[in-house]
Amino acid sequence: MIDASEIRWYWYDKHCDNLPTVCQSRPIPFLWRASGSFFHPKRMASGSGFGFQRSLFHRLGADGKMLRPTIEPTPGFSASADAERLHRAMKGAGTDEDTLINILARRTNHERQQICATYESLYHKPLRKAIKDDTSGQFRTVLCELCHDLPYILAKGLYYAMKGLGTNDRVLIEVLTTLWNDEVKAVSDAYKQVLEHEKADRADRTLLSDLTSDTSDHFQYALSILAQGQRDDLPVLQLKAVPEKGVATVVNKELAEVDAKELLAAGASRVGTSEKRITRIITGRTTFQLAADAEAYQRMFGKPLLDDMNSELSGDYRSLIIALIRYATDRANLLAEWFHDAMTGLGTKDYALMRLLITRSEDPKHILITNVCFINEEFIAKLFISWKSYNKNESAPSDKVQSLGAVLQKLVYLRSPHPPGKLRQLSS
């Protein structure tokens, strides 16, 4: 939800670079937030943008501290200047791949959307089409994905996870356990666009209907709750005050103790397990409240909530519940493991890696999310070890290794021109 006090109406022209502003040619209405981000109301309605709350839920750590994203809005950003540089990089014989990487991997998703719109306006050709015509292989794929907005990328991942025989449950868990209510709405709307682009067999298909038909039992029940965006919410102004006033302002300690007792009663203290009771609590709480629940469980019963969930639950349902708890309590290592899984094991998972890099590198406030606000040297070191192993062991064409590696570098440790300590040692 967007607090009305946080927004103002401005007229913004898509051909202008300074915001907010009043332009003479073809003005269109935008909402401008006091935080400095903005969105087009029609785009929000069609699922191509995230609401204001995402930037706060995902940028605040379990301790309430505001965490810095890897990629932040570009100082002096000019969509027209970037569009012109991209055009020159693909004009004539040969392609200046460094320019493509340095621009598209250094811009926030929102800035990339502005670049795409400006490029098409200036050169009467979609930027994705220009990239497709001038590049090849996985390099082309990842650059084209960078031109999509985040909800569409996530929706596309969900679609392909359920397409054909079998279901990639890991992708369903990775995406749906990390979305908040407004994000679920945006991804659900974008899913309809994906169905249209993929020429789906039935017009009445939705994200929820596909999840219901492709999964079963407790896993299906938990996914359906997440896909309906029914998690507890917090007022924006209350969230904004957390870094200053602390997590206690958004956590109910009495509820945490009640939840802890109910989770024990539904699992470890009884014969059999009441999955529905567990699902209702774990899928319904905010990340802050869920972290408080886990802390209360440890304090009251002398054992980690994660350990009991691991022993009491099974299969994909267990993986989903564990992911929800860890996203609240151990986010950095959870993300590191997802990156590692995308780069190891049987076969290569190129699209999974691309989706993680693009969507987890940008905070929802249109800034890059590897919740990378959370990413420290240990995380980066783990990731780099995985990447070195991926390059060495996977039978990947050289263009895949070089281009994905270049984008990986830009997206993950862009904050410094040189890799930080551990990473610098590993890369030597």
Tab-separated table of C-alpha atoms in Angstrom:
chain	number	residue	atom	x	y	z
A	1	MET	CA	0.000	0.000	0.000
A	2	ILE	CA	1.157	3.529	-0.746
A	3	ASP	CA	0.512	6.180	1.845
A	4	ALA	CA	-1.254	9.160	0.284
A	5	SER	CA	0.892	11.593	2.241
A	6	GLU	CA	3.967	10.194	0.536
A	7	ILE	CA	2.997	11.063	-3.047
A	8	ARG	CA	2.459	14.158	-5.128
A	9	TRP	CA	1.255	14.562	-8.697
A	10	TYR	CA	3.752	15.924	-11.195
A	11	TRP	CA	3.775	16.166	-14.933
A	12	TYR	CA	6.763	14.327	-16.274
A	13	ASP	CA	7.772	14.014	-19.887
A	14	LYS	CA	9.438	10.743	-20.830
A	15	HIS	CA	11.885	12.582	-23.101
A	16	CYS	CA	13.234	14.727	-20.253
A	17	ASP	CA	16.031	13.649	-17.951
A	18	ASN	CA	15.582	15.790	-14.856
A	19	LEU	CA	12.856	14.823	-12.404
A	20	PRO	CA	10.465	16.145	-11.335
A	21	THR	CA	10.005	18.729	-14.020
A	22	VAL	CA	7.463	20.334	-16.306
A	23	CYS	CA	8.065	19.787	-20.000
A	24	GLN	CA	6.318	21.236	-23.002
A	25	SER	CA	6.083	18.175	-25.233
A	26	ARG	CA	3.635	15.374	-24.527
A	27	PRO	CA	3.518	15.465	-20.720
A	28	ILE	CA	2.227	12.377	-18.938
A	29	PRO	CA	1.227	12.039	-15.257
A	30	PHE	CA	3.613	10.405	-12.802
A	31	LEU	CA	3.440	9.958	-9.074
A	32	TRP	CA	6.499	11.276	-7.304
A	33	ARG	CA	7.335	10.048	-3.849
A	34	ALA	CA	9.102	12.010	-1.143
A	35	SER	CA	11.701	9.239	-1.097
A	36	GLY	CA	12.790	10.174	-4.600
A	37	SER	CA	11.289	7.282	-6.533
A	38	PHE	CA	8.426	7.526	-8.965
A	39	PHE	CA	6.178	5.318	-11.017
A	40	HIS	CA	3.615	5.594	-13.753
A	41	PRO	CA	0.153	4.666	-12.414
A	42	LYS	CA	-0.811	2.725	-15.546
A	43	ARG	CA	2.420	0.738	-15.402
A	44	MET	CA	1.770	-0.109	-11.783
A	45	ALA	CA	-1.702	-1.304	-12.720
A	46	SER	CA	-0.303	-3.569	-15.416
A	47	GLY	CA	2.246	-5.157	-13.126
A	48	SER	CA	5.423	-3.574	-14.460
A	49	GLY	CA	6.581	-1.899	-11.280
A	50	PHE	CA	6.822	-2.481	-7.551
A	51	GLY	CA	5.175	-0.431	-4.838
A	52	PHE	CA	6.916	1.771	-2.318
A	53	GLN	CA	6.778	-0.694	0.568
A	54	ARG	CA	9.096	-3.207	-1.070
A	55	SER	CA	12.059	-0.894	-0.782
A	56	LEU	CA	11.599	-0.733	2.980
A	57	PHE	CA	10.721	-4.350	3.786
A	58	HIS	CA	13.726	-5.593	1.851
A	59	ARG	CA	16.168	-2.838	2.736
A	60	LEU	CA	15.695	-3.171	6.488
A	61	GLY	CA	17.670	-5.887	8.224
A	62	ALA	CA	16.332	-8.046	11.051
A	63	ASP	CA	17.910	-5.556	13.477
A	64	GLY	CA	16.074	-2.653	11.838
A	65	LYS	CA	19.131	-1.054	10.271
A	66	MET	CA	18.807	0.427	6.795
A	67	LEU	CA	21.043	-1.511	4.430
A	68	ARG	CA	22.756	-0.082	1.398
A	69	PRO	CA	22.087	-1.624	-2.012
A	70	THR	CA	24.874	-2.492	-4.418
A	71	ILE	CA	23.672	-0.302	-7.257
A	72	GLU	CA	22.130	3.050	-6.480
A	73	PRO	CA	20.523	5.645	-8.755
A	74	THR	CA	23.122	7.068	-11.130
A	75	PRO	CA	24.193	10.648	-10.310
A	76	GLY	CA	23.381	12.904	-13.250
A	77	PHE	CA	21.556	10.086	-14.995
A	78	SER	CA	20.499	10.885	-18.553
A	79	ALA	CA	18.394	8.338	-20.393
A	80	SER	CA	19.006	10.086	-23.712
A	81	ALA	CA	22.802	10.127	-23.228
A	82	ASP	CA	22.822	6.415	-22.353
A	83	ALA	CA	20.546	5.617	-25.296
A	84	GLU	CA	22.904	7.444	-27.641
A	85	ARG	CA	25.941	5.609	-26.258
A	86	LEU	CA	24.184	2.267	-26.674
A	87	HIS	CA	23.234	3.167	-30.234
A	88	ARG	CA	26.833	4.058	-31.093
A	89	ALA	CA	28.053	0.824	-29.472
A	90	MET	CA	25.882	-1.219	-31.852
A	91	LYS	CA	26.252	0.949	-34.941
A	92	GLY	CA	28.339	-0.213	-37.876
A	93	ALA	CA	30.667	-3.204	-37.967
A	94	GLY	CA	31.382	-4.853	-34.637
A	95	THR	CA	29.855	-4.264	-31.228
A	96	ASP	CA	31.312	-2.396	-28.285
A	97	GLU	CA	30.360	-5.010	-25.692
A	98	ASP	CA	32.048	-3.152	-22.835
A	99	THR	CA	29.760	-0.169	-23.345
A	100	LEU	CA	26.672	-2.404	-23.352
A	101	ILE	CA	27.772	-4.012	-20.094
A	102	ASN	CA	28.915	-0.808	-18.416
A	103	ILE	CA	25.599	0.924	-19.063
A	104	LEU	CA	23.008	-1.824	-18.667
A	105	ALA	CA	24.670	-3.517	-15.688
A	106	ARG	CA	25.375	-0.232	-13.902
A	107	ARG	CA	21.863	1.205	-14.081
A	108	THR	CA	18.959	0.511	-11.776
A	109	ASN	CA	16.035	-1.347	-13.278
A	110	HIS	CA	13.988	1.820	-13.330
A	111	GLU	CA	16.752	3.682	-15.152
A	112	ARG	CA	16.957	0.861	-17.681
A	113	GLN	CA	13.231	1.204	-18.350
A	114	GLN	CA	13.748	4.905	-19.052
A	115	ILE	CA	16.647	4.085	-21.369
A	116	CYS	CA	14.497	1.566	-23.265
A	117	ALA	CA	11.678	4.086	-23.725
A	118	THR	CA	14.073	6.835	-24.814
A	119	TYR	CA	15.952	4.539	-27.203
A	120	GLU	CA	12.757	3.545	-28.982
A	121	SER	CA	11.654	7.180	-29.169
A	122	LEU	CA	14.979	8.314	-30.650
A	123	TYR	CA	15.667	5.436	-33.037
A	124	HIS	CA	12.174	4.006	-33.676
A	125	LYS	CA	13.323	0.539	-32.680
A	126	PRO	CA	13.011	-1.281	-29.348
A	127	LEU	CA	16.326	-1.556	-27.522
A	128	ARG	CA	15.788	-5.296	-27.026
A	129	LYS	CA	15.392	-5.722	-30.784
A	130	ALA	CA	18.609	-3.773	-31.405
A	131	ILE	CA	20.462	-5.941	-28.889
A	132	LYS	CA	19.086	-9.143	-30.426
A	133	ASP	CA	20.231	-8.060	-33.868
A	134	ASP	CA	23.735	-7.149	-32.718
A	135	THR	CA	24.694	-9.797	-30.147
A	136	SER	CA	24.426	-13.554	-29.738
A	137	GLY	CA	24.362	-16.430	-27.280
A	138	GLN	CA	23.922	-16.018	-23.554
A	139	PHE	CA	25.356	-12.513	-23.758
A	140	ARG	CA	22.361	-11.484	-25.863
A	141	THR	CA	19.974	-13.252	-23.493
A	142	VAL	CA	21.214	-11.555	-20.341
A	143	LEU	CA	21.271	-8.093	-21.949
A	144	CYS	CA	17.716	-8.552	-23.212
A	145	GLU	CA	16.604	-9.648	-19.745
A	146	LEU	CA	18.132	-6.481	-18.307
A	147	CYS	CA	15.679	-4.557	-20.491
A	148	HIS	CA	12.645	-6.164	-18.813
A	149	ASP	CA	11.151	-4.828	-15.604
A	150	LEU	CA	11.453	-6.898	-12.438
A	151	PRO	CA	7.873	-8.233	-12.115
A	152	TYR	CA	7.973	-9.506	-15.695
A	153	ILE	CA	11.291	-11.311	-15.113
A	154	LEU	CA	9.945	-12.972	-11.976
A	155	ALA	CA	6.658	-13.863	-13.680
A	156	LYS	CA	8.553	-15.348	-16.613
A	157	GLY	CA	10.603	-17.451	-14.205
A	158	LEU	CA	7.423	-18.754	-12.584
A	159	TYR	CA	5.869	-19.519	-15.972
A	160	TYR	CA	8.809	-21.610	-17.169
A	161	ALA	CA	9.055	-23.325	-13.777
A	162	MET	CA	5.568	-24.747	-14.395
A	163	LYS	CA	5.704	-25.210	-18.163
A	164	GLY	CA	5.698	-28.712	-19.590
A	165	LEU	CA	6.151	-31.948	-17.671
A	166	GLY	CA	7.267	-31.548	-14.101
A	167	THR	CA	7.561	-28.429	-11.981
A	168	ASN	CA	10.697	-26.628	-10.852
A	169	ASP	CA	9.637	-26.188	-7.252
A	170	ARG	CA	12.910	-24.482	-6.332
A	171	VAL	CA	12.046	-21.514	-8.557
A	172	LEU	CA	8.542	-21.244	-7.089
A	173	ILE	CA	10.061	-21.125	-3.615
A	174	GLU	CA	12.805	-18.671	-4.558
A	175	VAL	CA	10.365	-16.192	-6.075
A	176	LEU	CA	7.216	-16.430	-3.951
A	177	THR	CA	8.832	-16.573	-0.509
A	178	THR	CA	10.532	-13.217	-1.110
A	179	LEU	CA	7.585	-11.202	-2.429
A	180	TRP	CA	5.432	-8.875	-0.379
A	181	ASN	CA	1.726	-8.211	-0.924
A	182	ASP	CA	2.052	-5.371	-3.441
A	183	GLU	CA	4.799	-7.277	-5.240
A	184	VAL	CA	2.589	-10.357	-5.532
A	185	LYS	CA	-0.033	-8.220	-7.257
A	186	ALA	CA	2.565	-6.802	-9.668
A	187	VAL	CA	3.976	-10.250	-10.493
A	188	SER	CA	0.473	-11.733	-10.880
A	189	ASP	CA	-0.405	-9.004	-13.379
A	190	ALA	CA	2.900	-9.499	-15.198
A	191	TYR	CA	2.164	-13.244	-15.321
A	192	LYS	CA	-0.885	-12.490	-17.455
A	193	GLN	CA	1.382	-10.593	-19.852
A	194	VAL	CA	3.743	-13.578	-20.001
A	195	LEU	CA	0.792	-15.866	-20.785
A	196	GLU	CA	-0.209	-13.548	-23.627
A	197	HIS	CA	3.327	-13.439	-25.030
A	198	GLU	CA	3.643	-17.221	-24.763
A	199	LYS	CA	0.212	-17.703	-26.391
A	200	ALA	CA	-1.222	-19.695	-23.492
A	201	ASP	CA	-3.813	-22.326	-24.349
A	202	ARG	CA	-6.540	-20.873	-22.075
A	203	ALA	CA	-7.525	-17.252	-21.584
A	204	ASP	CA	-8.686	-17.817	-17.998
A	205	ARG	CA	-5.282	-18.911	-16.693
A	206	THR	CA	-3.728	-16.947	-13.832
A	207	LEU	CA	-0.698	-17.361	-11.604
A	208	LEU	CA	-2.888	-18.770	-8.844
A	209	SER	CA	-4.666	-21.235	-11.132
A	210	ASP	CA	-1.369	-22.482	-12.567
A	211	LEU	CA	0.133	-22.919	-9.094
A	212	THR	CA	-2.952	-24.843	-7.991
A	213	SER	CA	-2.865	-27.189	-10.981
A	214	ASP	CA	0.908	-27.776	-10.880
A	215	THR	CA	1.437	-28.434	-7.160
A	216	SER	CA	-0.311	-30.436	-4.453
A	217	ASP	CA	-0.936	-30.975	-0.761
A	218	HIS	CA	0.602	-28.660	1.838
A	219	PHE	CA	3.039	-27.174	-0.664
A	220	GLN	CA	0.122	-26.120	-2.856
A	221	TYR	CA	-1.741	-24.663	0.119
A	222	ALA	CA	1.240	-22.560	1.240
A	223	LEU	CA	1.974	-21.329	-2.286
A	224	SER	CA	-1.659	-20.359	-2.834
A	225	ILE	CA	-1.618	-18.232	0.323
A	226	LEU	CA	1.593	-16.497	-0.754
A	227	ALA	CA	0.240	-15.978	-4.288
A	228	GLN	CA	-2.810	-14.168	-2.907
A	229	GLY	CA	-0.695	-11.606	-1.055
A	230	GLN	CA	-2.197	-12.177	2.378
A	231	ARG	CA	0.808	-11.477	4.598
A	232	ASP	CA	0.557	-9.002	7.452
A	233	ASP	CA	1.234	-5.409	6.409
A	234	LEU	CA	2.738	-2.365	8.081
A	235	PRO	CA	2.031	1.319	7.433
A	236	VAL	CA	4.727	2.989	5.359
A	237	LEU	CA	5.393	5.717	7.904
A	238	GLN	CA	5.857	3.095	10.617
A	239	LEU	CA	8.375	1.238	8.460
A	240	LYS	CA	10.255	4.431	7.687
A	241	ALA	CA	10.704	5.050	11.412
A	242	VAL	CA	12.267	1.638	12.112
A	243	PRO	CA	15.948	2.640	11.582
A	244	GLU	CA	15.541	5.440	14.117
A	245	LYS	CA	13.098	3.922	16.615
A	246	GLY	CA	14.073	0.267	16.344
A	247	VAL	CA	12.419	-3.031	15.441
A	248	ALA	CA	10.399	-3.004	18.650
A	249	THR	CA	8.008	-0.529	17.027
A	250	VAL	CA	6.946	-3.102	14.405
A	251	VAL	CA	7.132	-6.289	16.487
A	252	ASN	CA	4.524	-7.682	18.868
A	253	LYS	CA	6.405	-9.590	21.584
A	254	GLU	CA	3.232	-11.100	23.025
A	255	LEU	CA	2.252	-12.374	19.576
A	256	ALA	CA	5.762	-13.808	19.138
A	257	GLU	CA	5.323	-15.911	22.281
A	258	VAL	CA	1.840	-17.006	21.220
A	259	ASP	CA	3.184	-17.971	17.781
A	260	ALA	CA	6.103	-19.860	19.327
A	261	LYS	CA	3.761	-21.910	21.544
A	262	GLU	CA	1.450	-22.651	18.630
A	263	LEU	CA	4.341	-23.674	16.371
A	264	LEU	CA	5.591	-26.064	19.044
A	265	ALA	CA	2.089	-27.447	19.570
A	266	ALA	CA	1.644	-27.904	15.823
A	267	GLY	CA	4.949	-29.709	15.413
A	268	ALA	CA	7.471	-31.049	17.893
A	269	SER	CA	5.138	-31.498	20.891
A	270	ARG	CA	2.560	-33.701	19.184
A	271	VAL	CA	2.314	-36.963	17.295
A	272	GLY	CA	1.942	-35.931	13.688
A	273	THR	CA	2.209	-32.386	12.426
A	274	SER	CA	-0.454	-29.740	11.837
A	275	GLU	CA	0.903	-28.239	8.630
A	276	LYS	CA	-2.010	-25.844	8.208
A	277	ARG	CA	-1.368	-24.226	11.583
A	278	ILE	CA	2.317	-23.862	10.734
A	279	THR	CA	1.503	-22.465	7.298
A	280	ARG	CA	-0.932	-19.920	8.684
A	281	ILE	CA	1.739	-18.435	10.960
A	282	ILE	CA	4.864	-18.674	8.807
A	283	THR	CA	3.251	-17.390	5.601
A	284	GLY	CA	1.320	-14.646	7.357
A	285	ARG	CA	3.860	-12.736	9.431
A	286	THR	CA	6.111	-9.855	8.426
A	287	THR	CA	9.832	-10.585	8.256
A	288	PHE	CA	10.327	-8.655	11.495
A	289	GLN	CA	7.591	-10.569	13.324
A	290	LEU	CA	8.813	-13.903	11.982
A	291	ALA	CA	12.335	-13.136	13.227
A	292	ALA	CA	10.814	-12.298	16.627
A	293	ASP	CA	8.863	-15.581	16.546
A	294	ALA	CA	12.080	-17.521	15.904
A	295	GLU	CA	13.847	-15.683	18.731
A	296	ALA	CA	10.968	-16.365	21.132
A	297	TYR	CA	10.945	-20.049	20.149
A	298	GLN	CA	14.660	-20.376	20.914
A	299	ARG	CA	14.317	-18.522	24.223
A	300	MET	CA	11.252	-20.410	25.430
A	301	PHE	CA	12.097	-23.947	24.313
A	302	GLY	CA	15.892	-23.928	24.072
A	303	LYS	CA	16.112	-25.038	20.451
A	304	PRO	CA	16.073	-23.282	17.066
A	305	LEU	CA	12.773	-23.052	15.221
A	306	LEU	CA	14.586	-24.032	12.022
A	307	ASP	CA	15.765	-27.312	13.546
A	308	ASP	CA	12.258	-28.345	14.559
A	309	MET	CA	10.807	-27.372	11.175
A	310	ASN	CA	13.539	-29.410	9.486
A	311	SER	CA	12.735	-32.490	11.526
A	312	GLU	CA	8.939	-32.195	11.493
A	313	LEU	CA	8.327	-31.274	7.840
A	314	SER	CA	9.372	-32.848	4.561
A	315	GLY	CA	9.717	-32.308	0.828
A	316	ASP	CA	9.124	-29.065	-1.015
A	317	TYR	CA	6.781	-27.857	1.710
A	318	ARG	CA	9.635	-28.014	4.202
A	319	SER	CA	11.918	-26.137	1.791
A	320	LEU	CA	9.324	-23.378	1.426
A	321	ILE	CA	8.787	-22.948	5.176
A	322	ILE	CA	12.548	-22.974	5.815
A	323	ALA	CA	13.073	-20.346	3.093
A	324	LEU	CA	10.469	-18.045	4.665
A	325	ILE	CA	12.106	-18.311	8.083
A	326	ARG	CA	15.622	-17.855	6.729
A	327	TYR	CA	14.628	-14.853	4.631
A	328	ALA	CA	13.621	-13.243	7.921
A	329	THR	CA	16.582	-14.424	10.002
A	330	ASP	CA	19.486	-15.397	7.714
A	331	ARG	CA	18.863	-13.616	4.427
A	332	ALA	CA	22.439	-13.173	3.198
A	333	ASN	CA	23.366	-16.842	3.449
A	334	LEU	CA	20.051	-17.940	1.942
A	335	LEU	CA	20.701	-15.776	-1.113
A	336	ALA	CA	24.295	-17.016	-1.296
A	337	GLU	CA	23.050	-20.604	-1.390
A	338	TRP	CA	20.585	-19.791	-4.168
A	339	PHE	CA	23.382	-18.246	-6.211
A	340	HIS	CA	25.564	-21.268	-5.496
A	341	ASP	CA	22.810	-23.676	-6.564
A	342	ALA	CA	22.385	-21.770	-9.832
A	343	MET	CA	26.059	-22.322	-10.643
A	344	THR	CA	26.646	-25.897	-9.465
A	345	GLY	CA	25.200	-29.358	-9.866
A	346	LEU	CA	24.240	-31.288	-12.944
A	347	GLY	CA	23.929	-29.076	-15.991
A	348	THR	CA	23.995	-25.320	-16.103
A	349	LYS	CA	21.167	-23.102	-14.928
A	350	ASP	CA	21.874	-19.999	-16.952
A	351	TYR	CA	18.436	-18.410	-16.762
A	352	ALA	CA	18.217	-19.058	-13.015
A	353	LEU	CA	21.541	-17.282	-12.596
A	354	MET	CA	20.421	-14.363	-14.752
A	355	ARG	CA	17.144	-14.027	-12.860
A	356	LEU	CA	18.930	-14.039	-9.517
A	357	LEU	CA	21.518	-11.505	-10.633
A	358	ILE	CA	18.995	-9.085	-12.077
A	359	THR	CA	16.202	-9.335	-9.510
A	360	ARG	CA	18.273	-9.911	-6.360
A	361	SER	CA	20.647	-7.128	-7.214
A	362	GLU	CA	18.051	-4.403	-7.093
A	363	ASP	CA	16.203	-3.090	-4.129
A	364	PRO	CA	12.521	-2.513	-4.884
A	365	LYS	CA	12.947	1.214	-4.615
A	366	HIS	CA	14.292	0.910	-8.136
A	367	ILE	CA	17.817	0.484	-6.818
A	368	LEU	CA	19.731	-2.869	-7.308
A	369	ILE	CA	18.592	-5.741	-4.967
A	370	THR	CA	21.089	-8.469	-4.128
A	371	ASN	CA	19.702	-7.539	-0.898
A	372	VAL	CA	22.979	-6.769	-1.389
A	373	CYS	CA	22.634	-4.405	1.165
A	374	PHE	CA	23.101	-7.599	3.150
A	375	ILE	CA	26.024	-8.807	1.155
A	376	ASN	CA	29.291	-8.716	3.007
A	377	GLU	CA	32.761	-9.962	2.110
A	378	GLU	CA	31.905	-13.476	3.280
A	379	PHE	CA	28.905	-13.603	0.938
A	380	ILE	CA	30.908	-12.220	-1.990
A	381	ALA	CA	33.759	-14.634	-1.302
A	382	LYS	CA	31.325	-17.579	-1.334
A	383	LEU	CA	29.770	-16.324	-4.526
A	384	PHE	CA	33.111	-15.853	-6.232
A	385	ILE	CA	34.252	-19.355	-5.265
A	386	SER	CA	31.045	-20.707	-6.806
A	387	TRP	CA	31.598	-18.635	-9.933
A	388	LYS	CA	35.198	-19.856	-10.335
A	389	SER	CA	33.966	-23.432	-9.963
A	390	TYR	CA	31.197	-22.779	-12.498
A	391	ASN	CA	33.696	-21.452	-15.023
A	392	LYS	CA	36.086	-24.332	-14.469
A	393	ASN	CA	33.732	-27.303	-14.296
A	394	GLU	CA	30.721	-26.511	-16.449
A	395	SER	CA	30.977	-27.183	-20.159
A	396	ALA	CA	30.011	-23.659	-21.132
A	397	PRO	CA	30.844	-21.798	-24.349
A	398	SER	CA	33.416	-19.049	-23.866
A	399	ASP	CA	30.882	-16.300	-24.629
A	400	LYS	CA	28.744	-17.533	-21.747
A	401	VAL	CA	31.601	-17.565	-19.266
A	402	GLN	CA	33.018	-14.210	-20.296
A	403	SER	CA	29.811	-12.245	-20.709
A	404	LEU	CA	27.929	-13.618	-17.713
A	405	GLY	CA	31.090	-13.212	-15.672
A	406	ALA	CA	31.390	-9.576	-16.714
A	407	VAL	CA	27.786	-8.859	-15.814
A	408	LEU	CA	28.212	-10.758	-12.544
A	409	GLN	CA	31.124	-8.533	-11.608
A	410	LYS	CA	29.189	-5.361	-12.411
A	411	LEU	CA	26.096	-6.457	-10.506
A	412	VAL	CA	27.676	-7.955	-7.412
A	413	TYR	CA	30.663	-5.861	-6.370
A	414	LEU	CA	30.144	-2.662	-8.238
A	415	ARG	CA	30.411	-0.576	-5.105
A	416	SER	CA	34.191	-0.633	-5.318
A	417	PRO	CA	36.392	-0.423	-8.434
A	418	HIS	CA	38.391	-3.314	-6.972
A	419	PRO	CA	37.104	-6.491	-5.320
A	420	PRO	CA	37.097	-6.320	-1.503
A	421	GLY	CA	39.682	-8.178	0.580
A	422	LYS	CA	38.704	-11.833	0.407
A	423	LEU	CA	37.511	-11.581	-3.165
A	424	ARG	CA	40.726	-9.896	-4.287
A	425	GLN	CA	42.726	-12.769	-2.752
A	426	LEU	CA	40.517	-15.377	-4.407
A	427	SER	CA	40.737	-13.772	-7.816
A	428	SER	CA	44.526	-13.606	-7.875
